[in-house]
Amino acid sequence: MTASTHPVRRPVTPRATASETGADTGFGPLPDWDLTDLYSAPDAPEIARDLDRVEKACADFAATYEGRLASLDTPAMLACVHAYEEIERIAGRLMAFAGLRYYQNTTDSERAQFVQNLQEKVTDFTAPLVFFTLEMNRIPDADFARVVDADPALARYKPVFDRMRAMKPYQLSDELEKFLHDQSAIGAAAWNKLFDETIAGLTFSPEGEELSLEATLNLLTEQDRGRREAAARELARVFGANIRLFSRVHNTLAKDKEIEDRWRKMPTPQTARHLANHVEPEVVEALRDAVVAAYPRLSHRYYDLKRKWLGLDTLAVWDRNAPLPMEETRVIDWAEARQTVLDAYAGFDPEMARLAEPFFDKGWIDAGVKPGKAPGAFAHPTVTDVHPYVMLNYLGKPRDVMTLAHELGHGVHQVLAAGQGELLSQTPLTLAETASVFGEMLTFRKLLDAAETPDQRKVLLAGKVEDMINTVVRQIAFYDFECKLHDARRGGELTPDDINALWMSVQAESLGPAFDFMDGYETFWAYVPHFVHSPFYVYAYAFGDGLVNALYAVYEDGDADFQAKYFDMLKAGGSKHHKELLAPFGLDATDPAFWDKGLGMISGFIDELEAMERA
């Protein structure tokens, strides 16, 4: 069973926002989720009904098909897949509702209890389905192909089967697979929950007033350097005070992964992620190597420019996301943010804006920061017969507008892919960031075209470069940190100092010589949720940014059919490999030069900023 409680998330960087209520906060009333399209309430009779349906459907599925998959003809195999997909849909609806309620307030014990109890029930009920993948993978390739290829209605599920059968060399015995399924709700999932609840419960007092993590991170984007420094030092103090707990979470999860990987004979800690993403390891390594080689001409060069703009000999970590001195310090109200993004989407294609509008009007966005609410932002696809939900933490900063554009891109993608059905709509992470980053690029380009002065253009270009560095350079540095962490953990328990040292080894390399790192920054790995929830997820952001930069270059070149091709790509969901999806645009991510093309766009923006300095 693959119903997920973890949505597609943004990288949690200091672009996060903060207010303490979803009411009118000075930038207009902010929307809250209306979850009634899933269920009306946690005690709704439909929840008990659907739990009963899942339990019965799983038992019936096992009684009908266990031990018989290899003997099924094509019509029977198609019926089997449809039955499995229906179980995914019902269980996915239950877990989406519980998960979204939980993320609204992770410190609410009732919500935490509700999601845990539901997860345990769904895990128990779906235990009889473990045989499905195991038996499917034992069918000889020739016999499997003969059954699947005989009917286009079944053959359309081939990408699902391909991803499933890619796990064949790493499959364990039936008993061990059932054991892993049964213990999942109280294994890694429990450590994930401990991390979420701890992060949501942290409080910071950089200026005397008690603030959440979001509010404190937001101070790192203030004009006043003293406020930024106070926030950074308070973050370091609180992370340091909790570092043993965060170290325990990471040690336990890394060891848990190492044990499972060892039993499955996975060649590397990254293998499972690459298989899930349906991406070749050499493609990821080509991306990683291209980005690391580009550090000097991207982040190192840009931050040296920023050092000069801020009039500093060296940058401190609290200067990384500082606004430029000439940047306007105005708050962007929600209505303006909405119009900015919708206009940018409509400028690309009116259909894109039409698909995004219901998110604003129908309770599909939760925008305000409230006590206990999960940090960062994400888009959750829920299930294909409902709709996605977007979570933000909106304060009215320009970067919050770009986050809105990003998450709405996810939402539009998920709406379009829903037509593929429950199993084929799930886009691999490497392609899941395509529409979100493209939505950001459309919004940025619209704002850049509207710039009236050189200073306005400079601020917009600098902001975009910083976002791209956060999405590409910073995320590849995160990926290298994870690789080092999991490799080191295989040699034994890591102390907090050990993990801190690994973090600093990638930070200095990626950010460059313009920076001086304060004492305490070595603990900033502690709050990044991707390391806990989705090991090695982070390269997907760099993959998506590079892919979109290459795509946008094709769009700018005036491909007359670009919009139609683009919508077809989003509608495909997870039904095609990245090579097949990019072929209509003349792009190939397996070509090492592909990544240099994407990185060249970032370098070109820095060239323009340098030219503005010389003018």
PDB file of N, CA, C and O in Angstrom, residues 27 71 88 101 103 127 194 244-245 303 338 367 412 425 463 487 491 498 529 544 546 566 574 579:
ATOM      1  N   PHE A  27      -2.145  42.366   5.712  1.00  0.00           N
ATOM      2  CA  PHE A  27      -2.052  42.159   4.271  1.00  0.00           C
ATOM      3  C   PHE A  27      -3.298  41.440   3.778  1.00  0.00           C
ATOM      4  O   PHE A  27      -3.273  40.667   2.835  1.00  0.00           O
ATOM      5  N   SER A  71      -1.262 -16.798 -12.657  1.00  0.00           N
ATOM      6  CA  SER A  71      -2.179 -17.541 -13.538  1.00  0.00           C
ATOM      7  C   SER A  71      -3.257 -16.661 -14.155  1.00  0.00           C
ATOM      8  O   SER A  71      -4.088 -17.146 -14.935  1.00  0.00           O
ATOM      9  N   GLU A  88      -6.360   2.004  -3.013  1.00  0.00           N
ATOM     10  CA  GLU A  88      -5.462   3.170  -2.895  1.00  0.00           C
ATOM     11  C   GLU A  88      -6.270   4.459  -2.758  1.00  0.00           C
ATOM     12  O   GLU A  88      -5.925   5.338  -1.963  1.00  0.00           O
ATOM     13  N   ARG A 101      -5.267  17.787   8.492  1.00  0.00           N
ATOM     14  CA  ARG A 101      -5.700  18.309   9.804  1.00  0.00           C
ATOM     15  C   ARG A 101      -4.507  18.391  10.756  1.00  0.00           C
ATOM     16  O   ARG A 101      -4.352  19.359  11.511  1.00  0.00           O
ATOM     17  N   TYR A 103      -1.269  18.720   9.999  1.00  0.00           N
ATOM     18  CA  TYR A 103      -0.328  19.783   9.623  1.00  0.00           C
ATOM     19  C   TYR A 103      -0.861  21.165   9.969  1.00  0.00           C
ATOM     20  O   TYR A 103      -0.077  22.101  10.145  1.00  0.00           O
ATOM     21  N   ALA A 127      -2.301  -4.765   5.389  1.00  0.00           N
ATOM     22  CA  ALA A 127      -1.273  -5.802   5.513  1.00  0.00           C
ATOM     23  C   ALA A 127      -1.512  -6.984   4.567  1.00  0.00           C
ATOM     24  O   ALA A 127      -0.546  -7.530   4.002  1.00  0.00           O
ATOM     25  N   LEU A 194       7.684  12.693  15.889  1.00  0.00           N
ATOM     26  CA  LEU A 194       8.409  13.333  16.988  1.00  0.00           C
ATOM     27  C   LEU A 194       9.139  14.583  16.485  1.00  0.00           C
ATOM     28  O   LEU A 194       9.116  15.639  17.131  1.00  0.00           O
ATOM     29  N   ARG A 244      20.682  17.356  20.893  1.00  0.00           N
ATOM     30  CA  ARG A 244      20.776  15.929  21.213  1.00  0.00           C
ATOM     31  C   ARG A 244      19.550  15.176  20.698  1.00  0.00           C
ATOM     32  O   ARG A 244      19.662  14.061  20.182  1.00  0.00           O
ATOM     33  N   LEU A 245      18.378  15.800  20.852  1.00  0.00           N
ATOM     34  CA  LEU A 245      17.160  15.142  20.356  1.00  0.00           C
ATOM     35  C   LEU A 245      17.201  15.030  18.831  1.00  0.00           C
ATOM     36  O   LEU A 245      16.904  13.965  18.267  1.00  0.00           O
ATOM     37  N   TYR A 303      27.485  35.949  -4.273  1.00  0.00           N
ATOM     38  CA  TYR A 303      27.609  36.437  -2.899  1.00  0.00           C
ATOM     39  C   TYR A 303      28.736  37.458  -2.759  1.00  0.00           C
ATOM     40  O   TYR A 303      28.688  38.319  -1.866  1.00  0.00           O
ATOM     41  N   ARG A 338      -2.407  37.358  -5.157  1.00  0.00           N
ATOM     42  CA  ARG A 338      -3.285  36.525  -5.988  1.00  0.00           C
ATOM     43  C   ARG A 338      -3.299  37.021  -7.434  1.00  0.00           C
ATOM     44  O   ARG A 338      -3.118  36.250  -8.376  1.00  0.00           O
ATOM     45  N   ALA A 367      -3.316  29.776   4.281  1.00  0.00           N
ATOM     46  CA  ALA A 367      -2.215  30.713   4.056  1.00  0.00           C
ATOM     47  C   ALA A 367      -1.597  31.303   5.315  1.00  0.00           C
ATOM     48  O   ALA A 367      -0.425  31.652   5.311  1.00  0.00           O
ATOM     49  N   VAL A 412      -1.755  23.008  -9.971  1.00  0.00           N
ATOM     50  CA  VAL A 412      -2.213  22.877 -11.359  1.00  0.00           C
ATOM     51  C   VAL A 412      -1.743  21.543 -11.945  1.00  0.00           C
ATOM     52  O   VAL A 412      -2.507  20.835 -12.627  1.00  0.00           O
ATOM     53  N   SER A 425      -1.131   8.898 -11.606  1.00  0.00           N
ATOM     54  CA  SER A 425      -1.068  10.355 -11.427  1.00  0.00           C
ATOM     55  C   SER A 425       0.112  10.770 -10.566  1.00  0.00           C
ATOM     56  O   SER A 425       0.488  11.949 -10.545  1.00  0.00           O
ATOM     57  N   GLY A 463      16.906  38.873  -6.434  1.00  0.00           N
ATOM     58  CA  GLY A 463      15.995  37.977  -5.721  1.00  0.00           C
ATOM     59  C   GLY A 463      15.839  36.648  -6.436  1.00  0.00           C
ATOM     60  O   GLY A 463      15.806  35.578  -5.807  1.00  0.00           O
ATOM     61  N   ASP A 487      26.571   7.815   4.905  1.00  0.00           N
ATOM     62  CA  ASP A 487      27.821   7.053   4.781  1.00  0.00           C
ATOM     63  C   ASP A 487      28.512   6.952   6.137  1.00  0.00           C
ATOM     64  O   ASP A 487      28.967   5.870   6.541  1.00  0.00           O
ATOM     65  N   GLY A 491      29.262   3.633   9.779  1.00  0.00           N
ATOM     66  CA  GLY A 491      30.418   3.304  10.598  1.00  0.00           C
ATOM     67  C   GLY A 491      30.145   3.353  12.085  1.00  0.00           C
ATOM     68  O   GLY A 491      31.020   3.033  12.888  1.00  0.00           O
ATOM     69  N   ASP A 498      29.759  15.392  15.362  1.00  0.00           N
ATOM     70  CA  ASP A 498      30.049  14.714  14.087  1.00  0.00           C
ATOM     71  C   ASP A 498      29.135  15.239  12.984  1.00  0.00           C
ATOM     72  O   ASP A 498      29.577  15.539  11.869  1.00  0.00           O
ATOM     73  N   PRO A 529      13.228  19.521   7.237  1.00  0.00           N
ATOM     74  CA  PRO A 529      12.381  18.331   7.362  1.00  0.00           C
ATOM     75  C   PRO A 529      12.658  17.252   6.330  1.00  0.00           C
ATOM     76  O   PRO A 529      12.375  16.079   6.563  1.00  0.00           O
ATOM     77  N   GLY A 544      14.489  19.864 -10.906  1.00  0.00           N
ATOM     78  CA  GLY A 544      13.366  20.627 -11.436  1.00  0.00           C
ATOM     79  C   GLY A 544      13.783  21.991 -11.944  1.00  0.00           C
ATOM     80  O   GLY A 544      13.307  22.456 -12.990  1.00  0.00           O
ATOM     81  N   GLY A 546      16.822  22.974 -13.027  1.00  0.00           N
ATOM     82  CA  GLY A 546      17.590  22.827 -14.259  1.00  0.00           C
ATOM     83  C   GLY A 546      16.712  22.464 -15.434  1.00  0.00           C
ATOM     84  O   GLY A 546      16.882  22.989 -16.547  1.00  0.00           O
ATOM     85  N   TYR A 566       3.404  21.480 -23.220  1.00  0.00           N
ATOM     86  CA  TYR A 566       3.595  21.640 -21.777  1.00  0.00           C
ATOM     87  C   TYR A 566       2.429  21.030 -21.004  1.00  0.00           C
ATOM     88  O   TYR A 566       2.621  20.276 -20.045  1.00  0.00           O
ATOM     89  N   GLY A 574       2.654  10.461 -13.788  1.00  0.00           N
ATOM     90  CA  GLY A 574       3.748   9.500 -13.697  1.00  0.00           C
ATOM     91  C   GLY A 574       3.657   8.414 -14.748  1.00  0.00           C
ATOM     92  O   GLY A 574       4.234   7.335 -14.583  1.00  0.00           O
ATOM     93  N   LYS A 579      12.636  10.901 -20.000  1.00  0.00           N
ATOM     94  CA  LYS A 579      13.200  10.987 -21.353  1.00  0.00           C
ATOM     95  C   LYS A 579      12.089  11.126 -22.385  1.00  0.00           C
ATOM     96  O   LYS A 579      12.193  11.929 -23.327  1.00  0.00           O
TER      97      LYS A 579
END
